[in-house]
Coordinates of C-alpha atoms and ligand atoms in Angstrom, one line a residue:
Chain A
M257 CA 108.5 64.1 95.4
I258 CA 108.8 66.1 92.2
E259 CA 107.2 65.0 89.0
L260 CA 107.3 66.6 85.6
K261 CA 105.0 65.3 82.9
E262 CA 105.4 66.5 79.3
V263 CA 106.5 69.9 80.4
S264 CA 107.1 72.5 77.7
F265 CA 107.8 76.1 78.3
S266 CA 108.7 79.3 76.5
Y267 CA 109.4 82.7 78.1
N268 CA 106.7 85.3 77.8
G269 CA 107.0 87.1 74.5
S270 CA 109.6 84.7 73.1
K271 CA 108.7 82.4 70.2
R272 CA 111.6 80.1 70.9
Q273 CA 110.8 77.2 73.1
T274 CA 113.1 76.9 76.1
L275 CA 112.0 73.5 77.3
S276 CA 110.3 70.8 75.4
H277 CA 108.6 67.7 76.7
M278 CA 110.5 67.3 79.9
D279 CA 109.6 64.2 81.7
F280 CA 111.1 63.1 85.0
K281 CA 110.4 62.1 88.5
I282 CA 112.5 62.8 91.6
E283 CA 111.8 60.7 94.7
E284 CA 112.1 62.0 98.3
G285 CA 115.7 62.0 99.5
E286 CA 117.3 61.8 96.1
S287 CA 120.1 64.1 95.1
V288 CA 120.0 64.9 91.4
G289 CA 122.3 67.0 89.3
I290 CA 121.1 68.9 86.2
I291 CA 123.8 69.6 83.7
G292 CA 123.9 71.2 80.3
A293 CA 125.7 73.9 78.4
N294 CA 125.0 77.7 78.9
G295 CA 121.5 78.5 78.0
A296 CA 120.3 74.9 78.0
G297 CA 117.5 75.7 80.3
K298 CA 118.8 74.5 83.7
S299 CA 117.8 77.6 85.6
T300 CA 114.5 77.7 83.8
I301 CA 113.6 74.2 85.1
L302 CA 114.3 75.4 88.7
K303 CA 112.2 78.5 88.2
L304 CA 109.3 76.3 87.1
L305 CA 109.6 74.1 90.2
V306 CA 109.0 77.0 92.5
G307 CA 106.4 78.6 90.3
L308 CA 108.3 81.7 89.3
E309 CA 107.1 81.0 85.8
L310 CA 103.6 79.6 85.7
N311 CA 102.7 79.6 82.0
Y312 CA 104.0 76.1 81.2
Q313 CA 102.3 73.3 79.4
G314 CA 102.1 69.8 80.9
S315 CA 102.1 69.2 84.7
I316 CA 104.5 69.8 87.5
M317 CA 103.7 68.2 90.8
I318 CA 105.6 68.9 94.1
N319 CA 104.6 66.5 96.9
H320 CA 101.3 65.8 95.1
L321 CA 100.5 69.5 94.7
K322 CA 100.3 70.9 91.2
V323 CA 102.5 74.0 90.7
E324 CA 99.9 76.7 90.2
K325 CA 98.9 80.0 91.7
K326 CA 96.8 78.7 94.5
N327 CA 99.3 76.2 95.8
L328 CA 102.3 78.4 95.6
Q329 CA 102.5 79.4 99.3
E330 CA 102.4 75.8 100.4
I331 CA 104.9 74.6 97.8
R332 CA 107.4 77.4 98.4
Q333 CA 107.5 76.7 102.1
K334 CA 108.8 73.3 101.3
I335 CA 111.4 74.4 98.8
G336 CA 114.6 76.3 99.4
Y337 CA 116.0 77.9 96.3
V338 CA 119.5 79.3 96.2
F339 CA 119.7 81.7 93.2
Q340 CA 122.5 81.6 90.6
D341 CA 123.1 85.3 91.4
S342 CA 123.4 86.0 95.2
D343 CA 123.1 89.8 94.7
S344 CA 119.4 89.3 93.8
Q345 CA 118.9 86.8 96.7
L346 CA 120.0 89.0 99.5
F347 CA 118.2 92.2 100.3
M348 CA 118.3 92.9 104.0
P349 CA 121.0 95.1 105.6
T350 CA 122.9 92.4 107.5
V351 CA 123.5 88.7 107.1
Y352 CA 121.6 87.9 110.3
E353 CA 118.6 89.9 109.2
D354 CA 118.6 88.2 105.8
V355 CA 118.8 84.7 107.2
A356 CA 116.1 85.5 109.7
F357 CA 113.8 86.8 107.0
A358 CA 112.1 83.5 106.1
P359 CA 111.5 82.2 109.6
R360 CA 110.0 85.5 110.6
N361 CA 107.7 85.4 107.6
Y362 CA 106.5 82.0 108.5
G363 CA 105.4 83.4 111.9
F364 CA 107.9 81.7 114.2
S365 CA 108.4 83.1 117.7
K366 CA 111.3 85.3 118.4
E367 CA 113.2 82.5 120.1
Q368 CA 112.5 80.1 117.3
V369 CA 113.6 82.6 114.7
D370 CA 116.8 83.2 116.6
K371 CA 117.4 79.5 117.0
R372 CA 116.9 78.7 113.3
T373 CA 119.0 81.6 112.2
T374 CA 121.9 80.8 114.4
Q375 CA 121.6 77.1 113.4
A376 CA 121.7 77.9 109.7
L377 CA 124.6 80.2 110.1
K378 CA 126.5 77.6 112.1
S379 CA 125.9 74.8 109.7
I380 CA 127.5 76.9 106.9
G381 CA 130.2 78.0 109.3
I382 CA 129.6 81.7 108.9
E383 CA 128.6 82.7 112.4
E384 CA 131.3 85.4 112.4
L385 CA 129.6 87.0 109.4
Q386 CA 126.3 87.5 111.1
D387 CA 126.5 91.2 111.9
R388 CA 128.3 92.1 108.7
Q389 CA 126.6 94.4 106.2
I390 CA 125.7 92.5 103.1
Y391 CA 127.1 95.0 100.6
R392 CA 130.5 94.7 102.1
L393 CA 130.8 90.9 101.7
S394 CA 132.9 89.2 99.0
G395 CA 131.2 87.2 96.3
G396 CA 131.9 83.9 98.0
E397 CA 130.7 85.2 101.3
K398 CA 127.5 86.3 99.7
K399 CA 127.0 82.9 98.2
L400 CA 127.5 81.2 101.6
A401 CA 125.1 83.7 103.2
S402 CA 122.4 83.1 100.6
I403 CA 122.7 79.3 101.2
A404 CA 122.1 80.1 104.9
T405 CA 119.0 82.1 104.1
V406 CA 117.3 79.1 102.7
L407 CA 118.6 76.6 105.3
S408 CA 116.8 78.6 108.0
M409 CA 113.5 77.7 106.3
K410 CA 114.4 74.0 106.9
P411 CA 112.9 73.0 103.5
D412 CA 112.2 69.4 102.4
I413 CA 113.6 70.2 99.0
L414 CA 116.8 72.1 98.4
I415 CA 117.5 73.6 95.0
F416 CA 121.0 75.0 94.1
D417 CA 121.6 76.9 90.9
E418 CA 125.4 77.0 90.3
P419 CA 126.2 76.9 94.0
T420 CA 130.0 76.7 93.8
I421 CA 130.4 79.4 91.2
A422 CA 131.9 82.0 93.5
L423 CA 133.6 79.7 96.0
D424 CA 137.3 79.2 96.5
P425 CA 138.6 75.6 96.7
R426 CA 138.3 75.5 100.5
N427 CA 134.8 76.8 100.6
R428 CA 133.8 74.6 97.7
R429 CA 135.0 71.6 99.6
R430 CA 133.1 72.8 102.7
F431 CA 130.0 73.3 100.6
I432 CA 130.2 69.8 99.2
N433 CA 130.5 68.4 102.8
I434 CA 127.5 70.5 103.9
L435 CA 125.5 69.4 101.0
N436 CA 126.3 65.7 101.6
S437 CA 125.4 66.1 105.3
L438 CA 121.9 67.6 104.6
N439 CA 118.9 65.4 104.5
G440 CA 116.1 65.8 102.1
T441 CA 115.7 66.0 98.4
K442 CA 118.5 68.0 96.6
I443 CA 118.7 69.3 93.1
V444 CA 121.9 70.9 91.9
T445 CA 122.6 72.5 88.6
S446 CA 126.2 73.2 87.7
H447 CA 128.9 73.2 85.1
D448 CA 131.2 72.0 87.8
L449 CA 130.9 68.3 86.9
D450 CA 133.2 67.4 89.7
L451 CA 130.7 68.9 92.1
I452 CA 127.9 66.8 90.6
Y453 CA 130.1 63.8 90.8
D454 CA 130.8 64.3 94.5
T455 CA 127.2 65.2 95.5
C456 CA 124.6 63.6 93.2
D457 CA 123.7 60.0 92.7
R458 CA 121.7 60.8 89.6
T459 CA 122.2 63.2 86.8
I460 CA 120.0 64.7 84.1
L461 CA 121.6 66.1 81.0
I462 CA 119.7 68.6 79.0
A463 CA 120.6 70.1 75.6
D464 CA 118.7 71.6 72.8
R465 CA 115.6 72.1 75.0
K466 CA 115.3 68.3 75.7
M467 CA 116.4 65.8 78.2
I468 CA 119.2 63.8 76.6
F469 CA 120.1 61.6 79.5
D470 CA 118.7 60.6 82.9
G471 CA 120.4 58.1 85.0
D472 CA 123.4 57.2 87.2
T473 CA 125.9 60.0 87.6
K474 CA 128.9 57.7 87.2
T475 CA 127.7 56.4 83.9
I476 CA 127.1 59.8 82.3
L477 CA 130.1 61.5 83.7
Q478 CA 132.4 58.8 82.3
N479 CA 130.8 59.1 78.9
N480 CA 133.2 61.5 77.2
D481 CA 131.5 61.5 73.8
L482 CA 128.1 62.3 75.1
L483 CA 129.4 65.1 77.3
E484 CA 131.5 66.6 74.6
S485 CA 128.8 66.5 72.0
N486 CA 126.7 68.6 74.4
G487 CA 129.2 71.2 75.2
L488 CA 130.6 69.7 78.4
E489 CA 133.8 68.0 79.5
L490 CA 134.7 65.0 81.7
P491 CA 135.1 66.0 85.3
L492 CA 138.7 66.8 86.1
S493 CA 139.0 64.0 88.7
L494 CA 138.0 61.5 86.1
Q495 CA 140.3 63.0 83.4
K496 CA 143.3 62.4 85.6
R497 CA 142.2 58.9 86.4
E498 CA 142.0 58.1 82.7
R499 CA 145.6 58.9 82.0
Chain B
M34 CA 131.2 106.5 90.5
N35 CA 132.4 107.4 93.9
K36 CA 129.3 109.4 94.5
I37 CA 127.1 106.4 93.7
D38 CA 129.2 104.3 95.9
N39 CA 128.7 106.7 98.7
A40 CA 125.0 106.9 98.2
I41 CA 124.7 103.1 98.4
K42 CA 126.9 103.1 101.5
T43 CA 124.8 105.8 103.1
I44 CA 121.5 104.0 102.5
H45 CA 123.0 100.7 103.8
H46 CA 124.5 102.4 106.7
M47 CA 121.2 104.0 107.6
D48 CA 119.6 100.6 107.4
Y49 CA 122.4 99.2 109.5
Q50 CA 122.2 101.9 112.1
A51 CA 118.5 101.5 112.3
N52 CA 118.9 97.9 113.2
Y53 CA 121.7 98.4 115.7
N54 CA 120.5 101.3 117.7
T55 CA 120.3 100.3 121.3
Y56 CA 118.2 102.4 123.6
F57 CA 116.1 104.3 121.1
K58 CA 115.4 101.0 119.2
K59 CA 113.3 99.8 122.1
I60 CA 110.8 102.6 121.5
H61 CA 107.9 101.2 119.4
P62 CA 108.2 102.3 115.8
F63 CA 104.6 103.5 115.8
V64 CA 105.4 106.0 118.5
K65 CA 108.4 107.1 116.7
L66 CA 106.4 107.6 113.5
L67 CA 103.6 109.4 115.4
T68 CA 105.9 111.8 117.3
T69 CA 107.8 112.6 114.1
I70 CA 104.5 113.4 112.2
I71 CA 103.2 115.5 115.0
Y72 CA 106.6 117.3 115.2
I73 CA 106.4 118.1 111.5
I74 CA 102.7 119.2 111.7
L75 CA 103.5 121.5 114.6
L76 CA 106.6 122.8 112.9
T77 CA 104.9 123.7 109.6
S78 CA 102.0 125.3 111.4
I79 CA 104.3 128.0 112.8
N80 CA 103.8 131.5 111.3
K81 CA 106.5 132.3 108.9
Y82 CA 107.6 135.4 110.9
H83 CA 108.1 133.5 114.1
L84 CA 111.8 132.8 113.9
V85 CA 112.2 132.4 117.7
T86 CA 109.5 129.7 118.0
T87 CA 111.0 127.9 115.0
L88 CA 114.4 128.0 116.7
A89 CA 112.9 126.6 119.8
M90 CA 111.7 123.6 117.9
S91 CA 115.3 122.6 117.3
I92 CA 115.4 121.4 120.9
Y93 CA 113.5 118.4 119.9
L94 CA 116.0 117.5 117.2
I95 CA 118.9 117.9 119.6
L96 CA 117.1 115.7 122.1
I97 CA 116.5 113.0 119.5
S98 CA 120.1 113.2 118.3
I99 CA 121.2 112.5 121.9
I100 CA 118.9 109.7 122.8
G101 CA 119.0 108.2 119.3
D102 CA 122.7 108.5 119.2
V103 CA 122.8 110.1 115.7
S104 CA 125.0 113.0 114.7
I105 CA 123.4 116.2 113.5
K106 CA 126.6 117.1 111.8
N107 CA 126.7 114.0 109.7
A108 CA 123.0 114.3 108.9
I109 CA 123.5 117.8 107.6
K110 CA 126.5 116.6 105.6
N111 CA 124.5 113.8 104.0
L112 CA 121.6 116.0 103.3
K113 CA 123.5 119.1 102.0
A114 CA 122.1 118.8 98.5
V115 CA 118.5 118.9 99.7
L116 CA 119.3 121.7 102.1
L117 CA 120.9 123.8 99.4
L118 CA 117.8 123.4 97.3
L119 CA 115.7 124.7 100.2
G120 CA 117.9 127.7 100.4
I121 CA 117.4 128.5 96.8
L122 CA 113.7 128.1 97.1
G123 CA 113.7 130.5 100.1
I124 CA 115.6 133.2 98.3
A125 CA 112.5 134.8 96.9
N126 CA 111.4 136.1 100.3
P127 CA 113.9 138.8 100.9
I128 CA 113.3 140.1 97.4
L129 CA 109.5 140.2 97.8
E130 CA 109.3 141.5 101.4
T131 CA 111.6 144.5 101.9
N132 CA 110.2 146.3 104.9
V133 CA 113.0 147.0 107.3
I134 CA 112.1 146.1 110.9
T135 CA 115.4 146.5 112.7
Y136 CA 119.1 146.9 112.4
I137 CA 121.9 144.6 113.4
G138 CA 124.8 147.1 113.6
I139 CA 124.3 148.9 110.3
I140 CA 122.8 146.0 108.4
P141 CA 119.1 146.3 107.8
V142 CA 117.0 143.3 108.7
T143 CA 113.9 143.0 106.6
I144 CA 110.8 141.0 107.2
G145 CA 111.7 139.1 104.1
M146 CA 114.9 138.0 105.7
I147 CA 113.1 136.8 108.8
S148 CA 110.6 134.8 106.8
M149 CA 113.3 133.4 104.7
F150 CA 115.2 132.1 107.7
T151 CA 112.1 130.8 109.3
L152 CA 111.1 128.9 106.2
L153 CA 114.6 127.6 105.7
L154 CA 114.8 126.4 109.3
K155 CA 111.4 124.8 109.1
G156 CA 112.4 123.0 106.0
I157 CA 115.7 121.8 107.5
F158 CA 114.1 120.7 110.7
A159 CA 111.3 118.8 109.0
I160 CA 113.9 117.0 106.8
L161 CA 116.1 116.3 109.8
A162 CA 113.2 114.9 111.8
S163 CA 112.3 112.5 109.1
Y164 CA 115.9 111.6 108.5
F165 CA 116.3 110.8 112.2
L166 CA 113.3 108.6 112.0
I167 CA 114.8 106.6 109.1
L168 CA 118.1 106.5 110.8
T169 CA 116.7 105.0 114.0
T170 CA 113.9 102.8 112.6
S171 CA 114.4 100.1 110.0
I172 CA 112.2 100.2 106.9
E173 CA 110.3 97.1 108.1
E174 CA 109.5 98.8 111.4
I175 CA 108.3 101.9 109.6
C176 CA 106.1 99.6 107.5
F177 CA 104.7 98.0 110.6
A178 CA 104.0 101.4 112.0
L179 CA 102.3 102.5 108.8
K180 CA 100.1 99.4 109.1
M181 CA 99.0 100.5 112.5
T182 CA 97.8 103.7 111.0
H183 CA 95.5 101.5 108.8
M184 CA 97.3 102.4 105.6
P185 CA 96.3 99.8 103.0
N186 CA 98.8 96.9 102.4
I187 CA 99.4 97.8 98.8
L188 CA 100.7 101.3 99.7
I189 CA 102.9 99.9 102.4
T190 CA 104.4 97.4 100.0
V191 CA 105.1 100.2 97.6
V192 CA 106.9 102.2 100.3
M193 CA 109.0 99.2 101.2
L194 CA 109.8 98.2 97.6
I195 CA 110.7 101.8 96.6
Y196 CA 113.2 101.8 99.4
R197 CA 114.6 98.4 98.4
Y198 CA 114.5 99.4 94.7
M199 CA 116.5 102.5 95.4
I200 CA 119.5 100.4 96.3
V201 CA 119.0 98.0 93.4
F202 CA 118.8 101.0 91.1
L203 CA 122.0 102.6 92.4
K204 CA 123.9 99.4 92.2
E205 CA 122.9 98.9 88.6
V206 CA 123.9 102.5 87.8
Q207 CA 127.3 101.7 89.4
R208 CA 127.8 98.5 87.4
I209 CA 126.9 100.1 84.1
W210 CA 129.0 103.1 84.9
V211 CA 132.0 101.0 85.7
A212 CA 131.5 98.9 82.6
Y213 CA 131.2 102.0 80.4
Q214 CA 134.3 103.6 81.9
M215 CA 136.4 100.5 81.5
R216 CA 135.8 100.6 77.8
A217 CA 136.0 104.4 77.4
P218 CA 138.7 105.3 79.8
K219 CA 139.7 108.6 78.2
Q220 CA 136.4 110.3 78.4
K221 CA 135.3 112.4 81.3
G222 CA 131.6 112.0 81.1
V223 CA 129.3 109.8 79.0
Q224 CA 129.3 110.5 75.3
Y225 CA 126.0 112.0 74.3
K226 CA 125.4 109.2 71.7
A227 CA 125.7 106.6 74.4
W228 CA 123.2 108.2 76.8
G229 CA 120.1 106.7 75.2
S230 CA 121.2 103.1 75.2
L231 CA 122.8 103.5 78.6
I232 CA 119.7 104.7 80.2
G233 CA 117.6 102.2 78.3
S234 CA 119.6 99.3 79.6
L235 CA 119.8 100.8 83.0
M236 CA 116.0 100.8 83.2
L237 CA 115.6 97.3 81.8
R238 CA 118.3 95.9 84.1
S239 CA 117.1 97.5 87.2
I240 CA 113.5 96.5 86.6
D241 CA 114.7 93.0 86.0
R242 CA 116.8 93.0 89.1
A243 CA 114.0 94.5 91.2
Q244 CA 111.8 91.7 90.0
T245 CA 114.3 89.0 91.1
V246 CA 114.7 90.6 94.5
Y247 CA 110.9 90.5 94.9
E248 CA 111.0 86.9 93.8
S249 CA 113.6 86.1 96.4
M250 CA 111.3 87.7 99.0
E251 CA 108.3 85.8 97.8
L252 CA 110.2 82.5 97.8
R253 CA 111.0 83.1 101.4
G254 CA 107.4 83.6 102.4
F255 CA 106.9 87.3 101.9
H256 CA 103.3 88.2 101.3
P257 CA 102.0 91.7 101.9
D258 CA 98.9 90.4 103.7
T259 CA 100.8 88.5 106.3
F260 CA 104.0 90.5 106.4
F261 CA 102.8 93.8 107.7
I262 CA 101.0 92.4 110.8
P263 CA 102.4 94.4 113.7
K264 CA 104.0 91.9 116.0
E265 CA 104.0 93.7 119.2
K266 CA 101.7 96.2 120.8
V267 CA 103.0 99.6 121.9
D268 CA 104.4 99.0 125.4
K269 CA 104.3 101.2 128.5
K270 CA 107.8 102.6 128.0
S271 CA 107.0 103.7 124.5
W272 CA 103.8 105.4 125.6
T273 CA 105.7 107.2 128.3
Y274 CA 108.2 108.4 125.8
C275 CA 105.4 109.5 123.5
F276 CA 103.7 111.4 126.4
F277 CA 106.8 113.3 127.3
I278 CA 107.8 114.1 123.8
L279 CA 104.2 115.5 123.1
I280 CA 104.4 117.7 126.2
L281 CA 107.8 118.9 125.1
L282 CA 106.6 119.7 121.6
I283 CA 103.5 121.5 122.9
I284 CA 105.7 123.6 125.2
L285 CA 108.1 124.4 122.5
R286 CA 105.4 125.3 120.0
F287 CA 102.9 127.2 122.1
I288 CA 104.8 128.7 125.0
P289 CA 107.3 131.4 124.2
I290 CA 110.0 129.9 126.5
F291 CA 112.8 132.0 125.2
E292 CA 110.9 135.2 126.0
I293 CA 110.0 133.9 129.4
I294 CA 113.6 133.0 130.1
G295 CA 114.7 136.4 128.8
N296 CA 112.2 138.2 131.0
I297 CA 113.3 136.3 134.1
C298 CA 117.0 137.1 133.4
I299 CA 116.3 140.7 133.0
Ligands
ATP289 N1 113.5 86.0 81.3 C1 113.8 85.5 80.1 N2 113.1 85.9 79.0 C2 113.4 85.3 77.8 N3 114.3 84.3 77.7 C3 115.0 83.9 78.7 C4 114.8 84.5 80.0 N4 115.6 83.8 80.9 C5 116.3 83.0 80.1 N5 116.0 83.0 78.9 C6 116.5 82.1 77.8 O1 116.1 80.8 78.0 C7 117.2 79.9 77.7 C8 117.6 79.1 79.0 O2 118.1 79.9 80.0 P1 118.5 79.4 81.4 O3 118.9 80.5 82.2 O4 117.5 78.4 81.9 O5 119.9 78.6 81.0 P2 120.9 77.8 81.9 O6 121.0 76.4 81.4 O7 120.6 78.1 83.3 O8 122.3 78.6 81.5 P3 123.5 78.9 82.4 O9 124.4 77.7 82.4 O10 124.2 80.0 81.5 O11 123.1 79.4 83.7 C9 118.4 80.8 77.3 O12 118.4 80.7 75.9 C10 118.0 82.2 77.7 O13 118.4 83.1 76.8
MG290 MG1 121.5 79.1 84.8

């Protein structure tokens, strides 16, 4: 369970507030989309959840643990975070090594590490990439690999920041299927409202530092006026249906 | 641009090789580190006029290149800049020490030339030995080995991060360079006015990126205190390897084998 209470935040050294009075609760097993224009603060919320930024006001609880320095290790073991930028996420020489990094760190035996790694690669369908050198992968392949690196942790909560940004239509489709097949709590930020439509039951819209809407995905994604006034557009699939 | 690309490729390739080396990989990293250090110590302790002993020490490198399946030729190619620098540093010797000791044909050989060659070779061999270590051992393994020498965690983390940072930095250089060239296609180099801001943004961006890479490691459970715990003890095979290499090194260093072989032949 994730609970934000009256959370405000501004980046170090910046006078401008990035988030102001965010208040929401995500129950176990929910899949939630966070949408908003560029710079609205979507990535920032995600960073706060895993404690990459700790100087916030208010309270953030993950599974009844407050996000603060002393709880970080426990919290992070439960959350898998796929970065917006895969280049920063991957740092080992090969795909296999990178996917195995987390389980190794959590002290699993060699067989366990191998099992988890292979499983993660398989569930994304990139077994054939396992021995490839990271720097030779295409943007989309890197994205798939970075998703595998967190799946190997088997986290309770999965966080995706713009997951489909580098994926071609086929891999995007594949990703949506994977996402829908995964258990656990899922949070997805994206401009790809079709993705949100296909994967999330609930959607939070943020704009101008604040939460504008929190509720059923279908309701908000059909509300053209609300979306447009916040710099977003109806999902393509719904646009077609309207005509 | 191409040079940067090559540098990145070289580092990654080194990493890659280190992870996919078959036989030599089974030798425990601690032993590899230990033998390399001992090799360098023995090498540097050679008197600067003992060209023959220095030459004999190359046998170790040849051996490693065979069992480690790494190519000396490629190594020299990759390291040519460093080796050139060594050559320049050694050039003072023939100028300072001009006593002639023998002649090859009509060319006088001075003590300075001998010492220059010895120093040059010592430098090259030491660099090659460390290069081979890096080629055959991944950075993580080297870190585990360092841990076994009881180096403090913080220093080991620094070693590892510098290594990772190097790639991050080069990639950033590459990106900025490409971006610059796309918008200034006619220029050969970088305009002097642009240097300041280019280097400034390079620093900021690579620090930023290094930070996110570290965050990515942290989020996946990296912590210096738990990460650098050596997972396996040095096994029998590795100790055996260590033992034989040490014997070889001692022979090469302290027994004038070439002279003995020469005497027998004569
Ligand atoms: N490290 C930082 N220091 C200062 N300000 C930052 C930092 N990172 C982001 N910001 C600012 O915070 C605001 C929110 O950024 P954030 O990355 O959360 O937006 P976003 O909703 O994820 O946007 P996008 O859709 O472009 O990914 C932006 O105005 C951005 O300029
Ligand atoms: Mg973002």
